[in-house]
Short mmCIF file of C-alpha atoms and ligand atoms in Angstrom, two decimals:
data_model
loop_
_atom_site.label_atom_id
_atom_site.label_comp_id
_atom_site.label_asym_id
_atom_site.label_seq_id
_atom_site.Cartn_x
_atom_site.Cartn_y
_atom_site.Cartn_z
CA MET A 1 -61.38 -31.90 46.42
CA ILE A 2 -63.13 -29.08 47.84
CA ASN A 3 -61.34 -28.92 51.14
CA GLU A 4 -57.97 -29.08 49.42
CA HIS A 5 -59.28 -26.30 47.35
CA ASN A 6 -59.99 -24.36 49.98
CA ARG A 7 -56.84 -24.79 52.14
CA VAL A 8 -54.66 -23.19 49.49
CA GLN A 9 -57.01 -20.45 49.16
CA ASP A 10 -56.56 -20.32 52.50
CA ILE A 11 -52.76 -20.28 52.21
CA PHE A 12 -52.70 -18.19 49.26
CA ASN A 13 -54.53 -14.89 51.08
CA ARG A 14 -52.96 -15.11 54.26
CA ILE A 15 -49.07 -14.86 52.86
CA ALA A 16 -50.03 -12.68 50.19
CA PRO A 17 -48.85 -9.76 52.70
CA VAL A 18 -45.27 -11.21 52.36
CA TYR A 19 -45.32 -13.43 49.45
CA ASP A 20 -43.04 -11.22 47.29
CA GLN A 21 -40.28 -10.01 50.11
CA LEU A 22 -39.85 -13.68 50.75
CA ASN A 23 -39.47 -14.91 47.24
CA ASP A 24 -36.88 -12.25 46.66
CA GLY A 25 -35.45 -13.01 49.78
CA LEU A 26 -35.22 -16.68 49.96
CA SER A 27 -34.67 -17.07 46.23
CA LEU A 28 -31.54 -14.46 46.18
CA GLY A 29 -33.62 -12.61 43.22
CA GLN A 30 -33.42 -15.51 41.23
CA HIS A 31 -36.56 -16.25 41.25
CA ARG A 32 -37.07 -13.45 38.55
CA ILE A 33 -34.82 -14.69 36.27
CA TRP A 34 -36.57 -18.09 36.16
CA LYS A 35 -39.61 -16.55 35.45
CA LYS A 36 -38.04 -14.79 32.54
CA MET A 37 -37.15 -17.80 31.48
CA ALA A 38 -40.46 -19.65 31.25
CA VAL A 39 -41.84 -16.13 29.44
CA GLY A 40 -39.09 -16.79 27.00
CA TRP A 41 -40.27 -20.50 26.66
CA SER A 42 -43.82 -19.61 26.07
CA GLY A 43 -43.55 -17.61 22.86
CA SER A 44 -45.11 -15.24 23.68
CA LYS A 45 -44.65 -12.00 21.23
CA LEU A 46 -45.54 -8.76 20.23
CA GLY A 47 -49.34 -9.02 20.04
CA ASP A 48 -50.21 -11.68 21.50
CA THR A 49 -53.58 -12.50 23.76
CA ALA A 50 -51.40 -14.14 26.64
CA LEU A 51 -52.29 -16.43 30.04
CA ASP A 52 -50.72 -16.18 32.93
CA LEU A 53 -52.15 -19.06 35.30
CA CYS A 54 -51.83 -18.64 39.17
CA CYS A 55 -50.70 -15.37 38.65
CA GLY A 56 -50.71 -15.15 42.17
CA SER A 57 -49.54 -11.17 42.79
CA GLY A 58 -48.81 -10.59 39.22
CA ASP A 59 -45.23 -10.65 38.10
CA LEU A 60 -45.42 -13.04 35.86
CA ALA A 61 -47.97 -11.39 34.19
CA LEU A 62 -45.93 -8.10 33.97
CA LEU A 63 -42.99 -9.96 32.19
CA LEU A 64 -46.06 -11.55 29.95
CA ALA A 65 -47.25 -7.60 29.98
CA GLN A 66 -44.00 -6.12 28.39
CA GLN A 67 -43.60 -9.25 25.52
CA VAL A 68 -46.83 -9.36 24.23
CA GLY A 69 -46.82 -5.25 24.49
CA GLU A 70 -49.35 -2.45 24.00
CA THR A 71 -51.09 -4.24 20.89
CA GLY A 72 -51.55 -7.32 23.24
CA GLN A 73 -53.68 -8.26 26.07
CA VAL A 74 -52.98 -10.02 28.75
CA PHE A 75 -54.92 -11.85 31.13
CA GLY A 76 -53.81 -13.08 34.92
CA VAL A 77 -56.16 -15.99 36.79
CA ASP A 78 -56.31 -16.74 40.36
CA PHE A 79 -58.85 -17.34 42.71
CA SER A 80 -56.74 -15.77 45.81
CA ASN A 81 -58.53 -12.17 45.93
CA CYS A 82 -55.94 -11.02 48.55
CA GLN A 83 -53.29 -12.16 46.02
CA LEU A 84 -54.99 -9.98 42.99
CA GLU A 85 -55.53 -7.45 45.23
CA ILE A 86 -51.35 -6.93 45.42
CA ALA A 87 -51.17 -7.76 41.58
CA LYS A 88 -53.48 -5.06 40.58
CA TYR A 89 -51.42 -2.65 42.27
CA ARG A 90 -48.09 -3.60 41.55
CA PRO A 91 -46.49 -0.39 39.63
CA GLN A 92 -45.62 -0.83 36.17
CA PRO A 93 -42.32 -0.13 34.60
CA PHE A 94 -43.10 2.41 32.23
CA THR A 95 -40.13 1.93 30.69
CA ILE A 96 -42.10 -0.82 28.24
CA PRO A 97 -44.93 -0.02 26.41
CA SER A 98 -46.90 -2.90 27.84
CA ALA A 99 -50.08 -4.83 27.38
CA ALA A 100 -53.23 -4.27 29.45
CA ILE A 101 -53.66 -6.95 31.95
CA ALA A 102 -56.68 -8.23 32.74
CA TRP A 103 -56.54 -9.79 36.54
CA VAL A 104 -59.44 -12.89 36.81
CA GLU A 105 -60.64 -14.30 39.92
CA ALA A 106 -61.28 -18.01 39.23
CA ASP A 107 -60.38 -21.73 39.53
CA VAL A 108 -58.17 -22.35 36.46
CA LEU A 109 -59.41 -26.10 36.63
CA ALA A 110 -62.57 -24.18 35.04
CA LEU A 111 -61.63 -21.08 32.94
CA PRO A 112 -64.30 -18.12 32.03
CA PHE A 113 -63.02 -18.41 28.45
CA ALA A 114 -64.05 -19.75 25.20
CA ASP A 115 -61.92 -22.60 23.48
CA ASN A 116 -58.80 -21.76 21.43
CA THR A 117 -58.51 -17.89 22.92
CA PHE A 118 -55.23 -17.87 23.75
CA ASP A 119 -51.57 -17.63 22.09
CA CYS A 120 -49.48 -18.30 24.81
CA ALA A 121 -49.51 -19.27 28.32
CA THR A 122 -47.43 -19.25 31.33
CA MET A 123 -47.82 -20.76 34.45
CA GLY A 124 -45.98 -20.24 37.85
CA TYR A 125 -45.51 -22.41 41.15
CA GLY A 126 -49.68 -23.06 40.12
CA LEU A 127 -49.64 -26.98 38.95
CA ARG A 128 -48.30 -28.17 42.05
CA ASN A 129 -51.19 -26.55 44.08
CA VAL A 130 -53.88 -27.63 42.04
CA PRO A 131 -55.81 -30.37 43.75
CA ASP A 132 -56.18 -32.36 39.74
CA ILE A 133 -52.87 -31.65 37.13
CA PRO A 134 -54.43 -33.72 34.58
CA ARG A 135 -57.72 -31.34 34.43
CA SER A 136 -55.24 -28.38 34.91
CA LEU A 137 -53.91 -29.37 31.61
CA GLN A 138 -56.84 -30.44 30.12
CA GLU A 139 -58.14 -26.89 30.79
CA LEU A 140 -54.96 -24.97 29.46
CA TYR A 141 -55.38 -27.18 26.07
CA ARG A 142 -58.62 -26.19 26.06
CA VAL A 143 -57.94 -22.22 25.89
CA LEU A 144 -54.82 -22.37 23.67
CA LYS A 145 -55.27 -22.07 20.36
CA PRO A 146 -53.66 -24.69 18.01
CA GLY A 147 -50.30 -24.49 17.31
CA SER A 148 -50.08 -22.11 20.46
CA THR A 149 -46.93 -22.69 23.56
CA ALA A 150 -47.17 -23.06 27.36
CA ALA A 151 -44.90 -23.10 29.70
CA ILE A 152 -45.05 -24.40 33.52
CA LEU A 153 -42.50 -23.45 35.95
CA ASP A 154 -42.31 -24.66 39.30
CA PHE A 155 -40.21 -26.69 41.41
CA HIS A 156 -38.35 -30.02 40.47
CA ARG A 157 -36.17 -32.49 42.33
CA PRO A 158 -32.11 -32.62 41.55
CA SER A 159 -31.61 -36.00 39.90
CA SER A 160 -28.13 -35.36 42.27
CA SER A 161 -28.71 -36.49 45.93
CA LEU A 162 -26.67 -34.06 47.17
CA LEU A 163 -28.32 -31.10 45.42
CA ARG A 164 -31.33 -32.84 46.59
CA THR A 165 -30.09 -33.10 49.74
CA PHE A 166 -29.28 -29.25 49.87
CA GLN A 167 -32.75 -28.44 48.40
CA GLN A 168 -34.44 -30.35 51.34
CA TRP A 169 -32.18 -28.49 54.01
CA TYR A 170 -32.64 -25.10 52.29
CA LEU A 171 -36.59 -25.43 52.31
CA ASP A 172 -36.84 -26.76 56.19
CA GLN A 173 -33.65 -24.61 57.83
CA ILE A 174 -33.93 -21.48 55.81
CA VAL A 175 -37.38 -21.28 54.40
CA VAL A 176 -39.48 -21.99 57.03
CA PRO A 177 -37.52 -20.40 59.92
CA ALA A 178 -37.47 -16.96 57.50
CA ALA A 179 -41.47 -17.47 57.28
CA GLU A 180 -42.04 -18.40 61.26
CA ARG A 181 -40.68 -14.89 61.61
CA LEU A 182 -43.41 -13.57 60.03
CA GLY A 183 -45.97 -15.90 61.76
CA PHE A 184 -46.13 -18.29 58.40
CA LYS A 185 -44.31 -21.36 59.42
CA GLU A 186 -47.06 -24.28 58.42
CA GLU A 187 -47.88 -21.86 54.87
CA TYR A 188 -44.13 -22.42 54.26
CA ALA A 189 -43.49 -26.00 55.86
CA TYR A 190 -45.64 -27.04 53.09
CA ILE A 191 -43.37 -26.85 50.31
CA ASN A 192 -41.48 -29.39 50.73
CA PRO A 193 -43.45 -32.27 50.95
CA SER A 194 -45.58 -31.26 48.35
CA LEU A 195 -42.16 -32.05 46.29
CA ASP A 196 -42.43 -34.97 47.41
CA LYS A 197 -46.19 -35.70 45.79
CA PHE A 198 -45.49 -33.26 42.22
CA PRO A 199 -44.48 -35.55 39.31
CA MET A 200 -40.86 -35.33 38.24
CA GLY A 201 -40.32 -33.78 34.81
CA ASN A 202 -40.70 -36.84 32.58
CA GLU A 203 -43.63 -37.30 34.59
CA GLN A 204 -45.10 -34.14 33.68
CA VAL A 205 -43.91 -34.89 30.55
CA ILE A 206 -46.73 -37.71 30.11
CA LEU A 207 -49.42 -35.83 31.85
CA ALA A 208 -49.00 -33.52 28.97
CA GLN A 209 -49.31 -35.98 25.93
CA GLU A 210 -52.11 -37.54 27.73
CA ALA A 211 -54.09 -34.17 28.23
CA GLY A 212 -53.27 -33.87 24.33
CA PHE A 213 -50.02 -31.68 23.97
CA SER A 214 -47.98 -33.00 20.88
CA GLN A 215 -45.05 -31.45 21.96
CA ALA A 216 -43.73 -31.68 25.78
CA THR A 217 -40.61 -31.09 27.08
CA HIS A 218 -39.15 -30.38 30.71
CA TYR A 219 -35.81 -28.55 30.97
CA PRO A 220 -34.81 -28.70 34.35
CA ILE A 221 -32.78 -25.29 35.42
CA ALA A 222 -31.17 -23.75 39.10
CA SER A 223 -29.20 -26.93 39.23
CA GLY A 224 -33.01 -29.16 38.78
CA MET A 225 -34.21 -27.27 41.90
CA MET A 226 -36.74 -25.91 39.43
CA GLY A 227 -37.72 -26.80 36.18
CA VAL A 228 -39.83 -25.36 33.40
CA LEU A 229 -42.35 -27.88 31.33
CA VAL A 230 -43.03 -26.57 27.63
CA ILE A 231 -45.96 -27.74 26.29
CA THR A 232 -47.57 -27.29 22.96
CA LYS A 233 -51.15 -27.91 21.23
CA PRO A 234 -51.45 -28.67 18.39
CA HIS A 235 -52.40 -27.61 14.39
C1 LIG B 301 -41.11 -18.00 43.85
C2 LIG B 301 -40.91 -19.48 44.54
C3 LIG B 301 -41.49 -19.94 45.02
C4 LIG B 301 -42.68 -19.35 44.96
C5 LIG B 301 -43.82 -20.47 45.70
C6 LIG B 301 -44.54 -21.92 45.53
C7 LIG B 301 -45.16 -22.11 46.45
O1 LIG B 301 -45.70 -23.38 45.95
C8 LIG B 301 -45.61 -21.87 47.72
C9 LIG B 301 -46.32 -22.57 48.59
C10 LIG B 301 -46.77 -22.41 49.98
C11 LIG B 301 -46.11 -20.89 50.42
C12 LIG B 301 -45.17 -20.33 49.38
C13 LIG B 301 -44.51 -20.62 48.11
C14 LIG B 301 -44.17 -19.93 47.44
O2 LIG B 301 -43.24 -18.77 47.90
C15 LIG B 301 -39.02 -20.10 44.51
C16 LIG B 301 -38.48 -19.29 44.68
C17 LIG B 301 -38.65 -19.01 46.37
C18 LIG B 301 -38.54 -20.44 47.34
C19 LIG B 301 -39.36 -19.94 48.25
C20 LIG B 301 -37.15 -20.70 47.80
C21 LIG B 301 -36.52 -21.79 47.12
C22 LIG B 301 -35.26 -22.07 47.07
C23 LIG B 301 -34.49 -22.92 46.40
C24 LIG B 301 -35.08 -24.61 47.08
C25 LIG B 301 -32.95 -23.06 46.77
C26 LIG B 301 -32.61 -21.44 46.28
C27 LIG B 301 -31.44 -21.35 46.20
C28 LIG B 301 -30.38 -20.27 46.69
C29 LIG B 301 -31.07 -19.33 45.29
C30 LIG B 301 -29.15 -19.98 47.17
C1 SAM B 302 -47.04 -19.95 44.64
S1 SAM B 302 -48.64 -18.92 44.02
C2 SAM B 302 -47.44 -18.33 42.33
C3 SAM B 302 -47.56 -17.01 41.85
C4 SAM B 302 -47.21 -16.73 40.67
N1 SAM B 302 -47.59 -17.29 39.38
C5 SAM B 302 -45.48 -16.30 41.03
O1 SAM B 302 -45.05 -17.22 39.87
O2 SAM B 302 -45.19 -16.22 41.78
C6 SAM B 302 -49.26 -20.37 43.23
C7 SAM B 302 -50.59 -19.39 43.04
O3 SAM B 302 -51.54 -20.23 42.66
C8 SAM B 302 -53.42 -20.07 42.93
N2 SAM B 302 -53.76 -21.09 43.01
C9 SAM B 302 -53.81 -22.33 43.27
N3 SAM B 302 -54.33 -23.21 42.94
C10 SAM B 302 -55.29 -22.34 41.87
C11 SAM B 302 -56.59 -22.68 41.21
N4 SAM B 302 -57.06 -23.90 41.17
N5 SAM B 302 -57.17 -22.08 40.92
C12 SAM B 302 -56.99 -20.57 40.64
N6 SAM B 302 -55.39 -20.23 41.46
C13 SAM B 302 -54.86 -21.44 42.19
C14 SAM B 302 -52.73 -19.40 44.52
O4 SAM B 302 -53.43 -18.57 44.97
C15 SAM B 302 -51.51 -18.74 44.38
O5 SAM B 302 -51.63 -17.50 44.06
#
């Protein structure tokens, strides 16, 4: 488990300088829409104490900060110090009064927060990268307040074989060569095979229920190439 931990940590430390630009270019900016959808499903509202797990370069945490406003607070958690350095210095839009964001370097499998701390949570493209999904969901359950909701955004395999073929082609023939031109072929070549090992939406629902979440729904988005698992801790 430690080897997998270090392998993933190294990947995201290495790609930190190009991570945002590749996401924007390779998704034609669509990832920002997918992240806004996840924030919407998290139920985040003014004054909340919010958590963004696997926050990376911080764009999802920033969206949460706009949602919870000046009276709220956001904690962005990631174990990549290089990603967190990008997050810390990301320009914040002054148009919207936003919450303060605390950037926390930690493993989401061992969160440094008390039980029942957070009013809402997001996790963008993190669940597929942790070595122990059930443990991650258990930790998320522990730190959420009763009645609170989390939205977990990640890749998903489309049910349509044509779209699945397109997704695999795009990842192998567009994403990897683009990353290779920047010297990150291996790091991005890891995405496609990781999808084959990642639980499908219905399996994610079962894992969430096994972690104790009373409500769990998986919403395929982007023609099924992405998905958002929305889970709520019972009162
Ligand atoms: C924000 C996105 C991916 C984040 C991401 C997740 C990972 O697990 C990685 C692992 C290793 C390296 C990088 C990442 C990583 O960046 C999603 C958007 C970026 C994707 C790279 C592009 C995905 C494109 C879709 C499969 C198809 C889009 C169709 C297009 C809009 C026409
Ligand atoms: C694909 S990036 C997602 C970043 C951001 N949430 C986004 O949506 O763009 C995955 C992030 O998860 C982090 N990560 C993976 N496993 C982790 C773990 N066990 N604990 C903390 N962070 C982890 C990586 O360092 C990386 O920054």
